[in-house]
mmCIF file of C-alpha atoms in Angstrom:
data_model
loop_
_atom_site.group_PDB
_atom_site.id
_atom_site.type_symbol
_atom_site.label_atom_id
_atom_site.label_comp_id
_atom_site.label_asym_id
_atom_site.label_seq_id
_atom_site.Cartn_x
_atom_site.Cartn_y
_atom_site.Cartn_z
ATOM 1 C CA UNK S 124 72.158 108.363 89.204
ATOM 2 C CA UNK S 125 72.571 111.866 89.051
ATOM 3 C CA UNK S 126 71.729 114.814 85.843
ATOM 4 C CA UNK S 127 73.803 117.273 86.297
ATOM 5 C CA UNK S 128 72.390 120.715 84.799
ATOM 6 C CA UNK S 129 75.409 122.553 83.341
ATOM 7 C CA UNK S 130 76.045 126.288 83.342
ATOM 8 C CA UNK S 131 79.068 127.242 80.580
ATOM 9 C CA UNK S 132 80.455 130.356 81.449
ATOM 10 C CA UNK S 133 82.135 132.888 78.795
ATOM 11 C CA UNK S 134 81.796 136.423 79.409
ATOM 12 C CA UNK S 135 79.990 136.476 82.376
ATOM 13 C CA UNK S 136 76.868 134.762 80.655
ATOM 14 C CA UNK S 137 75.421 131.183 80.178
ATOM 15 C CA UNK S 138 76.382 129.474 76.602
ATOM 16 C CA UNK S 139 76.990 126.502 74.812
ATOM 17 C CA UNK S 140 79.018 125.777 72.105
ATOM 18 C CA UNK S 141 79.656 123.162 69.343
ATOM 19 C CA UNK S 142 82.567 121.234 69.684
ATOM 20 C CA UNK S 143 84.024 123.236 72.442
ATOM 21 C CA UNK S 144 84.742 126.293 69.845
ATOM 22 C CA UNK S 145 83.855 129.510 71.220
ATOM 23 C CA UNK S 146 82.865 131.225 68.036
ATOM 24 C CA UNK S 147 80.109 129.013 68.075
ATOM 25 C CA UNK S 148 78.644 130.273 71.849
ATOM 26 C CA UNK S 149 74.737 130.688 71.619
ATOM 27 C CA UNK S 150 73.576 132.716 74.745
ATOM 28 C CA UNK S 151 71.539 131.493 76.671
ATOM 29 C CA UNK S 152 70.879 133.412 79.512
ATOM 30 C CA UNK S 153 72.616 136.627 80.849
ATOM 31 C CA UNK S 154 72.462 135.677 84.414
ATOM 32 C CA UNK S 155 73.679 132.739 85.640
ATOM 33 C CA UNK S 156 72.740 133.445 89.264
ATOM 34 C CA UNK S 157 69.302 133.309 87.931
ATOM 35 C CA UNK S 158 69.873 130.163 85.923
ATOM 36 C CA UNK S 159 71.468 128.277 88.889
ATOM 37 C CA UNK S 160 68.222 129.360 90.890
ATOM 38 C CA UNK S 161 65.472 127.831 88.143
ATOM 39 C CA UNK S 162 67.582 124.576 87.852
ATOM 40 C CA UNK S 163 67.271 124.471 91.591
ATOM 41 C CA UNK S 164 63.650 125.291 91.490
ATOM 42 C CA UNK S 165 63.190 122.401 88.732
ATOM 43 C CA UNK S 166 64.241 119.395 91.250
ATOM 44 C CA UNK S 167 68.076 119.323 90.196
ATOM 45 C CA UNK S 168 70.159 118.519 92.970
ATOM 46 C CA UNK S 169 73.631 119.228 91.883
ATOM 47 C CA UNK S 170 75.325 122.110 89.135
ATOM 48 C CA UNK S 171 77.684 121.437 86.646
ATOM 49 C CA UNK S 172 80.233 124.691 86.040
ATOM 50 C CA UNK S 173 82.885 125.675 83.584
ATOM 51 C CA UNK S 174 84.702 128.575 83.228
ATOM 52 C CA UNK S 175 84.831 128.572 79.196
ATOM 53 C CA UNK S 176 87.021 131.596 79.116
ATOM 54 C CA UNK S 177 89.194 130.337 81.818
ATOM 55 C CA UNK S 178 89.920 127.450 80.083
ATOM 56 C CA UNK S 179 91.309 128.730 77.259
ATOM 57 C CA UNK S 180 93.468 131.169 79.147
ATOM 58 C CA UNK S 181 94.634 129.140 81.908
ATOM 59 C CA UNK S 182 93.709 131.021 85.212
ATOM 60 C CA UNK S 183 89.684 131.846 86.378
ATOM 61 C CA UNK S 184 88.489 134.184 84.596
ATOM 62 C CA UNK S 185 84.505 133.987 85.037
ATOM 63 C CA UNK S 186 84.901 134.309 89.286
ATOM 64 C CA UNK S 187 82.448 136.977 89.773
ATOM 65 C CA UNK S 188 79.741 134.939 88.117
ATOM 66 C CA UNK S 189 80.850 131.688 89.680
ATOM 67 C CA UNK S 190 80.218 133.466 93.116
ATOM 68 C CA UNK S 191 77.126 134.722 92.453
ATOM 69 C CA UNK S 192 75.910 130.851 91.795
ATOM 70 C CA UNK S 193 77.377 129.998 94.783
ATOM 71 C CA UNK S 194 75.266 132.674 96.704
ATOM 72 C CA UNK S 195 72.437 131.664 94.911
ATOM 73 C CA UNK S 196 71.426 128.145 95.295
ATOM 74 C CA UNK S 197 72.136 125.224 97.665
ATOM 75 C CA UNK S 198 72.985 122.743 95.514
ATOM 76 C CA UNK S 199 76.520 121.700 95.363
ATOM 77 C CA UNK S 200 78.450 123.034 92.385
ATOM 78 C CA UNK S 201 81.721 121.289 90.622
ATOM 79 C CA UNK S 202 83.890 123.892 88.847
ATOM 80 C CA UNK S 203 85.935 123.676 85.621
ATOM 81 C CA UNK S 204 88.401 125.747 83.619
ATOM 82 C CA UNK S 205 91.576 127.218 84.286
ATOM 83 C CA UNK S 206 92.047 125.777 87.742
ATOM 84 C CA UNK S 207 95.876 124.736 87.623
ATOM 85 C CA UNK S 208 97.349 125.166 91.094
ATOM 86 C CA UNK S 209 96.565 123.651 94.469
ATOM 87 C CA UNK S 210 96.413 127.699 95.691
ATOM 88 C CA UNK S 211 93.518 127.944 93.316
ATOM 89 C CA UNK S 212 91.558 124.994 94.367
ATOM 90 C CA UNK S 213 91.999 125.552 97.883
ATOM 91 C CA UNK S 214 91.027 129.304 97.138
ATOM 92 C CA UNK S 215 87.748 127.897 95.466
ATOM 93 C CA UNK S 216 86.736 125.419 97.959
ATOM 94 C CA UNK S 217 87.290 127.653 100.620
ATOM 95 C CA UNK S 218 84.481 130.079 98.598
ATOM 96 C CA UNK S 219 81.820 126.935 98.598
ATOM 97 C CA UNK S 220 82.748 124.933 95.917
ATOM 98 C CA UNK S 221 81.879 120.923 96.251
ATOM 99 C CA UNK S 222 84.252 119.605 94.042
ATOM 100 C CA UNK S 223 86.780 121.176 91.554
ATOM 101 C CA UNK S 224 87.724 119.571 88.113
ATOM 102 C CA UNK S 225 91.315 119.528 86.731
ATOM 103 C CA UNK S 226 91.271 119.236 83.402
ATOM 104 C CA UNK S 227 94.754 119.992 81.558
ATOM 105 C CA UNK S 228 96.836 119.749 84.848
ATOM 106 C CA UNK S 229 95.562 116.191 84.979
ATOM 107 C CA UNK S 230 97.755 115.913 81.946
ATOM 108 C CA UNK S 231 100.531 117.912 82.492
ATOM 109 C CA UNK S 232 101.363 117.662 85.719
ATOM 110 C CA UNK S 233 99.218 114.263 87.094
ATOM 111 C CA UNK S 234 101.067 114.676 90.907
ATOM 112 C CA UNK S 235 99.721 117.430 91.134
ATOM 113 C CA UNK S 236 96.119 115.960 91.375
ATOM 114 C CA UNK S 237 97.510 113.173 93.360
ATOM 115 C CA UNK S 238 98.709 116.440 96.062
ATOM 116 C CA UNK S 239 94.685 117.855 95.936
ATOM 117 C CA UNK S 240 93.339 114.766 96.379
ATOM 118 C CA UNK S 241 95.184 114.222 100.022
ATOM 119 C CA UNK S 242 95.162 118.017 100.904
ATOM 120 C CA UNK S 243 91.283 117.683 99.702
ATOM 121 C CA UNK S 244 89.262 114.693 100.280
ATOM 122 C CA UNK S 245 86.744 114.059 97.632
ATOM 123 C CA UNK S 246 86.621 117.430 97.037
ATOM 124 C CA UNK S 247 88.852 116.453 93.430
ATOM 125 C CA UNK S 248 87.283 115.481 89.856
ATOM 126 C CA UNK S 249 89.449 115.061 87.347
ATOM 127 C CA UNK S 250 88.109 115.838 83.668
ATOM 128 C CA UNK S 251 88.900 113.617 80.259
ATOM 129 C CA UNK S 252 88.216 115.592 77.327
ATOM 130 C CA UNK S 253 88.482 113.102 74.168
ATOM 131 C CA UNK S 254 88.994 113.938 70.331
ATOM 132 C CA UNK S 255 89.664 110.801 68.514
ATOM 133 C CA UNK S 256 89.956 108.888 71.539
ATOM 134 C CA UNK S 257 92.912 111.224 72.583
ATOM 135 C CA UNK S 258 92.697 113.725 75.447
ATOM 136 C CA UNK S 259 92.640 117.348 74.805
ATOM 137 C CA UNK S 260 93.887 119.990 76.916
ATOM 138 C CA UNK S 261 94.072 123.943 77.364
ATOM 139 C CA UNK S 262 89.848 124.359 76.262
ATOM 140 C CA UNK S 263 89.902 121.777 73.874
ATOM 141 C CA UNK S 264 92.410 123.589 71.851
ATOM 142 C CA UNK S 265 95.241 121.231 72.121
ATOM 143 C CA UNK S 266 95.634 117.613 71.239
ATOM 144 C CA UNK S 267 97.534 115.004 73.113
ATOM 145 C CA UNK S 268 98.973 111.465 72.745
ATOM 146 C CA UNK S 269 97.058 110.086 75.574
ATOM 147 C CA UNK S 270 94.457 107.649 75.162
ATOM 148 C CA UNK S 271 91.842 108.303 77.785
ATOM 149 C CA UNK S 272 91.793 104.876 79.695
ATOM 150 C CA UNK S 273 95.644 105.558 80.381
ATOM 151 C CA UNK S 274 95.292 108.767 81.618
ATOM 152 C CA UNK S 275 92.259 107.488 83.827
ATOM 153 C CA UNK S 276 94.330 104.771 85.316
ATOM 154 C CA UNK S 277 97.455 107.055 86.299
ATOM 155 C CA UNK S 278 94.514 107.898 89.005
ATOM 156 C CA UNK S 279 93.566 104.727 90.542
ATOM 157 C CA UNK S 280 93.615 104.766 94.130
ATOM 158 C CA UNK S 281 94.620 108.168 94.453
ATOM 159 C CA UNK S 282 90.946 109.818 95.721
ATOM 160 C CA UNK S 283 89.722 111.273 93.137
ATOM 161 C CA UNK S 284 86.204 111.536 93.312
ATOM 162 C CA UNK S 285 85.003 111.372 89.783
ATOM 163 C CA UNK S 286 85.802 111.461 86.373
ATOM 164 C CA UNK S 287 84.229 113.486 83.797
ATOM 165 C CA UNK S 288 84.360 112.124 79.966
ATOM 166 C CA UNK S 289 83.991 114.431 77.568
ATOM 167 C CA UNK S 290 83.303 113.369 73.796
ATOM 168 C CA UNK S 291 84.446 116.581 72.140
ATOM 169 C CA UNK S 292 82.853 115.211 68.785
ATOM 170 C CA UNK S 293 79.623 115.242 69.926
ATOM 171 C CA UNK S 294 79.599 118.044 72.449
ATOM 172 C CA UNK S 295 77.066 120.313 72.187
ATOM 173 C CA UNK S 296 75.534 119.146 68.625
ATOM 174 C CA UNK S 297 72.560 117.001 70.580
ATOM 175 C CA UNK S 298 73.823 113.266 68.532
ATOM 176 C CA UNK S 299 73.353 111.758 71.811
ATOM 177 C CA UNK S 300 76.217 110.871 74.718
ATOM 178 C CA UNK S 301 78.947 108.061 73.509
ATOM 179 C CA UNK S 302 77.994 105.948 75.540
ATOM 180 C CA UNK S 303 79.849 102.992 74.312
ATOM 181 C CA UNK S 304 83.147 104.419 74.798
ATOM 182 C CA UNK S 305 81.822 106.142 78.393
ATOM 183 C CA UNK S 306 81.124 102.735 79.727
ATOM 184 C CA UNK S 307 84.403 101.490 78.528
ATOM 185 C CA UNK S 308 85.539 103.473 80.715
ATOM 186 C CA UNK S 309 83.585 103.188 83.523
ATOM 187 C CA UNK S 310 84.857 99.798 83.150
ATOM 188 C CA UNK S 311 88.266 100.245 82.797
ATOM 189 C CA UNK S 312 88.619 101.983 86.429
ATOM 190 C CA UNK S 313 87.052 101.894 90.065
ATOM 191 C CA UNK S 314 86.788 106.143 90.006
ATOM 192 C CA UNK S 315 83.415 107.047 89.611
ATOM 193 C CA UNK S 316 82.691 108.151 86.094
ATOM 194 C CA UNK S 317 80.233 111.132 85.015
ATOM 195 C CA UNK S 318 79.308 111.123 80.899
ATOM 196 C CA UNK S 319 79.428 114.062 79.414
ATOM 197 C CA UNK S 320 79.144 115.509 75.250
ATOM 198 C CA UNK S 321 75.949 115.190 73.439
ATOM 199 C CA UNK S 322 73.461 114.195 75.480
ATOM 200 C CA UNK S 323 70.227 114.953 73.220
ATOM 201 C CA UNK S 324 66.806 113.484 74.538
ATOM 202 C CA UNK S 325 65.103 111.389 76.754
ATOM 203 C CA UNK S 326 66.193 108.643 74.850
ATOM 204 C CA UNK S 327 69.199 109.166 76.654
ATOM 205 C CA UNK S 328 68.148 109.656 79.945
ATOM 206 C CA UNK S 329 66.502 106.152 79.712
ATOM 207 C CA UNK S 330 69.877 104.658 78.648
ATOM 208 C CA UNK S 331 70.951 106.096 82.041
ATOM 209 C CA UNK S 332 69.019 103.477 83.676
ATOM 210 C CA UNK S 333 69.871 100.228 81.830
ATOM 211 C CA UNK S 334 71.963 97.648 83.643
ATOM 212 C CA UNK S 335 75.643 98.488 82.187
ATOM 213 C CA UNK S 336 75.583 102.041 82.907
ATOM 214 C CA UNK S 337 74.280 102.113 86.126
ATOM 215 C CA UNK S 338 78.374 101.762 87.314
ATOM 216 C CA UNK S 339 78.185 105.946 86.225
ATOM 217 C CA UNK S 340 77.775 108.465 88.584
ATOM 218 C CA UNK S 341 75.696 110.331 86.451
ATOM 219 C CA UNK S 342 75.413 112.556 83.163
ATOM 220 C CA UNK S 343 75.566 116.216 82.602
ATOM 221 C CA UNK S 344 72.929 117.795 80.260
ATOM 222 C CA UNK S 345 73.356 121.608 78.250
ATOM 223 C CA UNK S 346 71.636 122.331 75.326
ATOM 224 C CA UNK S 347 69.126 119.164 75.555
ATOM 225 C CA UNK S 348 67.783 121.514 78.647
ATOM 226 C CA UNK S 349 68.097 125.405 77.696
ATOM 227 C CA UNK S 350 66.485 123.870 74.437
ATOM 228 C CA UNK S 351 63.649 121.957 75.852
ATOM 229 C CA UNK S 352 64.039 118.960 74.289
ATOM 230 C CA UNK S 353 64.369 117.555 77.704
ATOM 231 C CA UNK S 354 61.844 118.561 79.999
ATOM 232 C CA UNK S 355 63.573 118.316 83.931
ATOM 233 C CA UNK S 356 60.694 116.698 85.815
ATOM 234 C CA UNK S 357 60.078 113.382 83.298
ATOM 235 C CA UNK S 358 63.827 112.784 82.926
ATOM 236 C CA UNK S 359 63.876 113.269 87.072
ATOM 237 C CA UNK S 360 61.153 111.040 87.425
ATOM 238 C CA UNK S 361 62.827 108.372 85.313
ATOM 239 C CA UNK S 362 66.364 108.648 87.121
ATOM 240 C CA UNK S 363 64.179 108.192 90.228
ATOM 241 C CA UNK S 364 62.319 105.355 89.428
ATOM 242 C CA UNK S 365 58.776 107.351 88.984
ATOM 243 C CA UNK S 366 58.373 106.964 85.557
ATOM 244 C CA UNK S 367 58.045 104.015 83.233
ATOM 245 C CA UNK S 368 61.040 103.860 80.445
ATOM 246 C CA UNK S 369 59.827 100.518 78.443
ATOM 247 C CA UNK S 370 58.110 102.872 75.525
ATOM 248 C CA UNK S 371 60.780 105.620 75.445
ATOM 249 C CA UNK S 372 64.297 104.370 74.022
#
């Protein structure tokens, strides 16, 4: 089971937002090279990325910080925002990405991901950003008619290597990850699925480990961690096993 620190990129500097608006970005750090180094240093093993800014306008936007993350840790990184052509995720790879995440092109043009996924083995997430149960595309900013289990299954058996779900509702706003509606999905499909939205205390990181949700890859974590309402090496210990979770939910 895997936490997965996220950076959010807009302007060259580490953020989060509320319910994926930008006007809402609270800095949090200035340098994200730096920030990819102290969640390395803190026992993380993998980095969560989006290009906020890149999102919104459809191409990268954030690259030069991007690199710099990739020059400054180890750890694999998975990229999001703004990635929409097979040219730009071979470009990114090729500069030391893991894994890329298609987000909109999942929606609009699903062969598309089904051409990565051969050209790239495993190297393809696809992301499911949810409003009302409905996917969202370009940043959040647009609403579709697609329920997320429908989209998910239009990628069975095509190699993508995870799914990230999204609950734009409670991204960012610490109310705690959906998790019925993440394990519905989980459910629902053999890709691996990563939760994402919300995630708000240890409470959660407990949940992690109970039987029905141990199908997930993993969880990403924002504000819980630049906020320190989750300190890294207790919820680390309890993914691992280390730590006793009976008193904690």
């Amino acid at each position: 089971m895997i936490l997965f620190p996220a950076i959010d990129l807009k302007d060259g500097q580490c953020v989060r937002l509320k319910h994926g608006d930008m006007a809402t970005a609270t800095i949090y750090n200035d340098d994200p090279a730096a920030q990819a180094r102290a969640f390395e240093e803190q026992g993380f093993e993998w980095l969560h990325v989006v290009d906020l800014n890149g999102a919104f306008k459809g191409q990268s936007v954030n690259s030069a910080a991007v690199d710099a993350i990739l020059k400054a840790t180890k750890n694999p990184v998975q990229l999001g925002g703004g990635i929409r052509t097979l040219e730009q995720i071979e470009d990114w790879l090729d500069r030391g990405l893991a894994r890329v995440i298609l987000g909109t092109v999942a929606v609009r043009d699903p062969d598309l991901v089904k051409q990565a996924c051969k050209a790239f083995p495993g190297k393809i997430a696809v992301g499911i950003d949810a409003k009302g149960g409905k996917v969202a595309v370009e940043g959040w900013a647009e609403a579709s008619s697609l329920g997320v289990i429908e989209l998910a299954r239009k990628f069975e058996g095509v190699g993508v290597a995870a799914i990230i779900y999204t609950d734009i509702d409670r991204d960012g706003v610490l109310t705690g990850i959906n998790w019925n509606a993440t394990i519905d999905l989980a459910e629902a499909v053999s890709i691996p699925v990563i939760a994402s939205g919300g995630l708000a205390s240890i409470a959660d990181i407990v949940r992690m480990t109970m039987p029905d949700a141990q199908k997930l890859e993993g969880a990403i974590s924002g504000r819980a961690l630049y906020d320190g309402r989750i300190d890294p090496a207790e919820a680390l210990a309890i993914l691992q096993g280390k730590a006793a979770v009976e008193t904690r939910l």
